[in-house]
Amino acid sequence: MLVLEHLFLWFILYSFAGWVYESILVSCQERRLVNRGFLNGPLCPIYGTGAVAGIVVLGNVKHPLVVFLVAMVGASILEYATSWAMERLFHARWWDYSHFRFNLNGRICLLGAVVFGLGGVVIVDVVQPPVERVTNMIPAQVVHVLVAVLVLLTVFDTVVTVVGIVDFEQSLERFRSAVSKYGGAMREKVEDAVSGATDLVAGATGKASGVASDMAASVIDGASGKLGGMSGSVGQAVGQMSQRVGESWQNGKEMSAEFMLRIKDTADAVFNHQQRRMIASFPRLKTTRYNETLQQLRETMEKLYRGR
């Protein structure tokens, strides 16, 4: 029993280490703080599972090259299986390596496998020995209580997370419908603004043409005084046109900003906390049915974030 409890404590430790690694890596890539991880707590269970499996299988292996190769292959199999299972369960792919060379269906890649192989060597040969010594120093009664508390917290977190994201595709469908309705209204406003600006340009152009014709007639008639007045009329017409077109352009920009804010408000209303957290935590999250809608939402949120 105590051996299993020690394995669970190591699982929690390496899950936390994986969360730290992932959060730093993705935060640097996204240039913003990212609370990486499938669960709400600071854990990446796939790292804990891989580390404990490596310790159990490779704990007595003394050759670093063997540890590296087995860890590389084993971690790749675990990552591929986890990606496949989560996609079947939630109809979404949480990470995608398609932009890396030597990837397999976007689920795993050679670079990641090498990193996991090196990580396996570091854990088995460097980190785990002192961790095991410290774990063995903890009194058994303390281990029992600690494991019981951590098991309850982890199970509770897992249930809350799964319940929160199980209907993620349905939320995307509702979001798409809501944005489509509002987008139609905004499109009509934009078309009206463009039409108004076009009418202004046409009217001002016609007015300027009429004044220019009068100016030509005046020159022929030798009316030089009237010529100066008509030149002023042309300048006034052009100035009014520029002002009204500028106002229409500003209205268009305001409507665009309003549309992005409305998308944010709609997303806050449609998606629950777990779903919003997943969208923020996994920049390459993809869904099987509404991926285009998800990517549009992500682009809008990034524009709003950069515009702060």
PDB file of C-alpha atoms in Angstrom, residues 112-266:
ATOM      1  CA  GLY A 112       9.006  16.446 -28.773  1.00  0.00           C
ATOM      2  CA  ALA A 113      10.105  12.793 -28.641  1.00  0.00           C
ATOM      3  CA  VAL A 114      13.745  13.836 -28.235  1.00  0.00           C
ATOM      4  CA  VAL A 115      12.838  16.271 -25.455  1.00  0.00           C
ATOM      5  CA  PHE A 116      10.878  13.563 -23.641  1.00  0.00           C
ATOM      6  CA  GLY A 117      13.783  11.119 -24.074  1.00  0.00           C
ATOM      7  CA  LEU A 118      16.202  13.579 -22.496  1.00  0.00           C
ATOM      8  CA  GLY A 119      13.671  14.293 -19.782  1.00  0.00           C
ATOM      9  CA  GLY A 120      13.460  10.582 -19.055  1.00  0.00           C
ATOM     10  CA  VAL A 121      17.223  10.385 -18.554  1.00  0.00           C
ATOM     11  CA  VAL A 122      17.216  13.410 -16.242  1.00  0.00           C
ATOM     12  CA  ILE A 123      14.322  12.067 -14.158  1.00  0.00           C
ATOM     13  CA  VAL A 124      15.523   8.462 -13.838  1.00  0.00           C
ATOM     14  CA  ASP A 125      19.233   9.134 -13.317  1.00  0.00           C
ATOM     15  CA  VAL A 126      19.304  12.570 -11.641  1.00  0.00           C
ATOM     16  CA  VAL A 127      16.029  13.690 -10.091  1.00  0.00           C
ATOM     17  CA  GLN A 128      14.331  10.519  -8.880  1.00  0.00           C
ATOM     18  CA  PRO A 129      17.046   9.162  -6.534  1.00  0.00           C
ATOM     19  CA  PRO A 130      16.937  12.155  -4.135  1.00  0.00           C
ATOM     20  CA  VAL A 131      13.131  12.391  -4.530  1.00  0.00           C
ATOM     21  CA  GLU A 132      12.827   8.759  -3.474  1.00  0.00           C
ATOM     22  CA  ARG A 133      15.084   9.317  -0.467  1.00  0.00           C
ATOM     23  CA  VAL A 134      13.007  12.276   0.709  1.00  0.00           C
ATOM     24  CA  THR A 135       9.755  10.373   0.177  1.00  0.00           C
ATOM     25  CA  ASN A 136      11.017   7.473   2.290  1.00  0.00           C
ATOM     26  CA  MET A 137      11.725   9.915   5.153  1.00  0.00           C
ATOM     27  CA  ILE A 138       8.073  10.978   5.399  1.00  0.00           C
ATOM     28  CA  PRO A 139       6.203   9.116   8.196  1.00  0.00           C
ATOM     29  CA  ALA A 140       3.684   6.580   6.905  1.00  0.00           C
ATOM     30  CA  GLN A 141       0.760   8.248   8.712  1.00  0.00           C
ATOM     31  CA  VAL A 142       1.557  11.572   7.061  1.00  0.00           C
ATOM     32  CA  VAL A 143       1.768   9.854   3.686  1.00  0.00           C
ATOM     33  CA  HIS A 144      -1.676   8.282   4.208  1.00  0.00           C
ATOM     34  CA  VAL A 145      -3.305  11.627   5.010  1.00  0.00           C
ATOM     35  CA  LEU A 146      -1.465  13.514   2.286  1.00  0.00           C
ATOM     36  CA  VAL A 147      -2.369  10.968  -0.381  1.00  0.00           C
ATOM     37  CA  ALA A 148      -6.024  10.885   0.713  1.00  0.00           C
ATOM     38  CA  VAL A 149      -6.325  14.673   0.445  1.00  0.00           C
ATOM     39  CA  LEU A 150      -4.543  14.836  -2.909  1.00  0.00           C
ATOM     40  CA  VAL A 151      -6.636  11.989  -4.349  1.00  0.00           C
ATOM     41  CA  LEU A 152      -9.872  13.744  -3.371  1.00  0.00           C
ATOM     42  CA  LEU A 153      -8.705  17.070  -4.818  1.00  0.00           C
ATOM     43  CA  THR A 154      -7.499  15.480  -8.057  1.00  0.00           C
ATOM     44  CA  VAL A 155     -10.674  13.446  -8.566  1.00  0.00           C
ATOM     45  CA  PHE A 156     -12.850  16.476  -7.826  1.00  0.00           C
ATOM     46  CA  ASP A 157     -10.836  18.640 -10.229  1.00  0.00           C
ATOM     47  CA  THR A 158     -11.070  15.986 -12.951  1.00  0.00           C
ATOM     48  CA  VAL A 159     -14.846  15.645 -12.586  1.00  0.00           C
ATOM     49  CA  VAL A 160     -15.391  19.422 -12.645  1.00  0.00           C
ATOM     50  CA  THR A 161     -13.178  19.784 -15.714  1.00  0.00           C
ATOM     51  CA  VAL A 162     -14.777  16.951 -17.685  1.00  0.00           C
ATOM     52  CA  VAL A 163     -18.328  18.070 -16.865  1.00  0.00           C
ATOM     53  CA  GLY A 164     -17.427  21.625 -17.888  1.00  0.00           C
ATOM     54  CA  ILE A 165     -16.026  20.776 -21.315  1.00  0.00           C
ATOM     55  CA  VAL A 166     -18.062  17.749 -22.362  1.00  0.00           C
ATOM     56  CA  ASP A 167     -20.520  19.961 -24.314  1.00  0.00           C
ATOM     57  CA  PHE A 168     -17.836  22.216 -25.817  1.00  0.00           C
ATOM     58  CA  GLU A 169     -19.012  21.624 -29.392  1.00  0.00           C
ATOM     59  CA  GLN A 170     -22.605  22.537 -28.477  1.00  0.00           C
ATOM     60  CA  SER A 171     -21.351  25.785 -26.950  1.00  0.00           C
ATOM     61  CA  LEU A 172     -19.462  26.554 -30.161  1.00  0.00           C
ATOM     62  CA  GLU A 173     -22.633  25.954 -32.161  1.00  0.00           C
ATOM     63  CA  ARG A 174     -24.630  28.346 -29.962  1.00  0.00           C
ATOM     64  CA  PHE A 175     -21.847  30.915 -30.188  1.00  0.00           C
ATOM     65  CA  ARG A 176     -21.745  30.674 -33.978  1.00  0.00           C
ATOM     66  CA  SER A 177     -25.512  31.192 -34.238  1.00  0.00           C
ATOM     67  CA  ALA A 178     -25.458  34.211 -31.911  1.00  0.00           C
ATOM     68  CA  VAL A 179     -22.540  35.870 -33.705  1.00  0.00           C
ATOM     69  CA  SER A 180     -24.101  35.153 -37.101  1.00  0.00           C
ATOM     70  CA  LYS A 181     -27.277  37.025 -36.130  1.00  0.00           C
ATOM     71  CA  TYR A 182     -25.397  39.991 -34.744  1.00  0.00           C
ATOM     72  CA  GLY A 183     -22.956  39.918 -37.637  1.00  0.00           C
ATOM     73  CA  GLY A 184     -25.847  40.340 -40.102  1.00  0.00           C
ATOM     74  CA  ALA A 185     -27.038  43.464 -38.294  1.00  0.00           C
ATOM     75  CA  MET A 186     -23.524  44.890 -38.184  1.00  0.00           C
ATOM     76  CA  ARG A 187     -23.058  44.125 -41.882  1.00  0.00           C
ATOM     77  CA  GLU A 188     -26.148  46.182 -42.690  1.00  0.00           C
ATOM     78  CA  LYS A 189     -24.780  49.097 -40.667  1.00  0.00           C
ATOM     79  CA  VAL A 190     -21.451  48.910 -42.458  1.00  0.00           C
ATOM     80  CA  GLU A 191     -23.162  48.762 -45.834  1.00  0.00           C
ATOM     81  CA  ASP A 192     -25.235  51.824 -44.920  1.00  0.00           C
ATOM     82  CA  ALA A 193     -22.103  53.686 -43.857  1.00  0.00           C
ATOM     83  CA  VAL A 194     -20.312  52.768 -47.074  1.00  0.00           C
ATOM     84  CA  SER A 195     -23.346  53.704 -49.132  1.00  0.00           C
ATOM     85  CA  GLY A 196     -23.602  57.038 -47.346  1.00  0.00           C
ATOM     86  CA  ALA A 197     -19.935  57.765 -47.949  1.00  0.00           C
ATOM     87  CA  THR A 198     -20.320  56.840 -51.613  1.00  0.00           C
ATOM     88  CA  ASP A 199     -23.320  59.158 -51.987  1.00  0.00           C
ATOM     89  CA  LEU A 200     -21.337  61.949 -50.348  1.00  0.00           C
ATOM     90  CA  VAL A 201     -18.475  61.470 -52.753  1.00  0.00           C
ATOM     91  CA  ALA A 202     -20.805  61.354 -55.763  1.00  0.00           C
ATOM     92  CA  GLY A 203     -22.710  64.437 -54.622  1.00  0.00           C
ATOM     93  CA  ALA A 204     -19.585  66.420 -53.869  1.00  0.00           C
ATOM     94  CA  THR A 205     -18.061  65.368 -57.174  1.00  0.00           C
ATOM     95  CA  GLY A 206     -21.175  66.479 -59.027  1.00  0.00           C
ATOM     96  CA  LYS A 207     -21.186  69.769 -57.188  1.00  0.00           C
ATOM     97  CA  ALA A 208     -17.513  70.341 -57.931  1.00  0.00           C
ATOM     98  CA  SER A 209     -18.114  69.512 -61.599  1.00  0.00           C
ATOM     99  CA  GLY A 210     -20.986  72.033 -61.771  1.00  0.00           C
ATOM    100  CA  VAL A 211     -18.885  74.723 -60.163  1.00  0.00           C
ATOM    101  CA  ALA A 212     -16.022  73.963 -62.511  1.00  0.00           C
ATOM    102  CA  SER A 213     -18.374  74.337 -65.505  1.00  0.00           C
ATOM    103  CA  ASP A 214     -19.550  77.672 -64.180  1.00  0.00           C
ATOM    104  CA  MET A 215     -15.940  78.704 -63.719  1.00  0.00           C
ATOM    105  CA  ALA A 216     -15.144  77.862 -67.324  1.00  0.00           C
ATOM    106  CA  ALA A 217     -18.154  79.864 -68.510  1.00  0.00           C
ATOM    107  CA  SER A 218     -17.103  82.758 -66.366  1.00  0.00           C
ATOM    108  CA  VAL A 219     -13.632  82.763 -67.854  1.00  0.00           C
ATOM    109  CA  ILE A 220     -15.105  82.886 -71.297  1.00  0.00           C
ATOM    110  CA  ASP A 221     -17.359  85.763 -70.256  1.00  0.00           C
ATOM    111  CA  GLY A 222     -14.397  87.506 -68.607  1.00  0.00           C
ATOM    112  CA  ALA A 223     -15.986  87.504 -65.161  1.00  0.00           C
ATOM    113  CA  SER A 224     -12.772  87.282 -63.113  1.00  0.00           C
ATOM    114  CA  GLY A 225     -14.397  88.319 -59.838  1.00  0.00           C
ATOM    115  CA  LYS A 226     -16.911  85.504 -60.019  1.00  0.00           C
ATOM    116  CA  LEU A 227     -14.060  83.088 -60.738  1.00  0.00           C
ATOM    117  CA  GLY A 228     -12.512  83.599 -57.297  1.00  0.00           C
ATOM    118  CA  GLY A 229     -15.829  83.007 -55.575  1.00  0.00           C
ATOM    119  CA  MET A 230     -16.405  79.767 -57.440  1.00  0.00           C
ATOM    120  CA  SER A 231     -12.908  78.543 -56.593  1.00  0.00           C
ATOM    121  CA  GLY A 232     -13.801  79.025 -52.953  1.00  0.00           C
ATOM    122  CA  SER A 233     -16.987  77.003 -53.511  1.00  0.00           C
ATOM    123  CA  VAL A 234     -14.956  74.124 -54.898  1.00  0.00           C
ATOM    124  CA  GLY A 235     -12.657  74.177 -51.876  1.00  0.00           C
ATOM    125  CA  GLN A 236     -15.645  74.266 -49.535  1.00  0.00           C
ATOM    126  CA  ALA A 237     -17.289  71.326 -51.297  1.00  0.00           C
ATOM    127  CA  VAL A 238     -14.116  69.240 -51.131  1.00  0.00           C
ATOM    128  CA  GLY A 239     -13.641  70.096 -47.466  1.00  0.00           C
ATOM    129  CA  GLN A 240     -17.184  69.065 -46.611  1.00  0.00           C
ATOM    130  CA  MET A 241     -16.739  65.837 -48.533  1.00  0.00           C
ATOM    131  CA  SER A 242     -13.512  65.019 -46.687  1.00  0.00           C
ATOM    132  CA  GLN A 243     -15.134  65.718 -43.325  1.00  0.00           C
ATOM    133  CA  ARG A 244     -18.214  63.574 -44.003  1.00  0.00           C
ATOM    134  CA  VAL A 245     -16.171  60.699 -45.432  1.00  0.00           C
ATOM    135  CA  GLY A 246     -13.880  60.887 -42.408  1.00  0.00           C
ATOM    136  CA  GLU A 247     -16.922  60.691 -40.128  1.00  0.00           C
ATOM    137  CA  SER A 248     -18.208  57.644 -42.012  1.00  0.00           C
ATOM    138  CA  TRP A 249     -14.786  55.984 -41.729  1.00  0.00           C
ATOM    139  CA  GLN A 250     -14.683  56.684 -37.990  1.00  0.00           C
ATOM    140  CA  ASN A 251     -18.166  55.240 -37.609  1.00  0.00           C
ATOM    141  CA  GLY A 252     -16.985  52.122 -39.430  1.00  0.00           C
ATOM    142  CA  LYS A 253     -14.024  51.747 -37.042  1.00  0.00           C
ATOM    143  CA  GLU A 254     -16.311  52.193 -34.042  1.00  0.00           C
ATOM    144  CA  MET A 255     -18.687  49.550 -35.383  1.00  0.00           C
ATOM    145  CA  SER A 256     -15.765  47.163 -35.870  1.00  0.00           C
ATOM    146  CA  ALA A 257     -14.669  47.703 -32.263  1.00  0.00           C
ATOM    147  CA  GLU A 258     -18.255  47.300 -31.107  1.00  0.00           C
ATOM    148  CA  PHE A 259     -18.516  44.037 -33.033  1.00  0.00           C
ATOM    149  CA  MET A 260     -15.377  42.629 -31.386  1.00  0.00           C
ATOM    150  CA  LEU A 261     -16.634  43.624 -27.938  1.00  0.00           C
ATOM    151  CA  ARG A 262     -19.985  42.035 -28.693  1.00  0.00           C
ATOM    152  CA  ILE A 263     -18.186  38.818 -29.671  1.00  0.00           C
ATOM    153  CA  LYS A 264     -16.361  38.878 -26.319  1.00  0.00           C
ATOM    154  CA  ASP A 265     -19.615  39.434 -24.418  1.00  0.00           C
ATOM    155  CA  THR A 266     -21.293  36.633 -26.354  1.00  0.00           C
TER     156      THR A 266
END
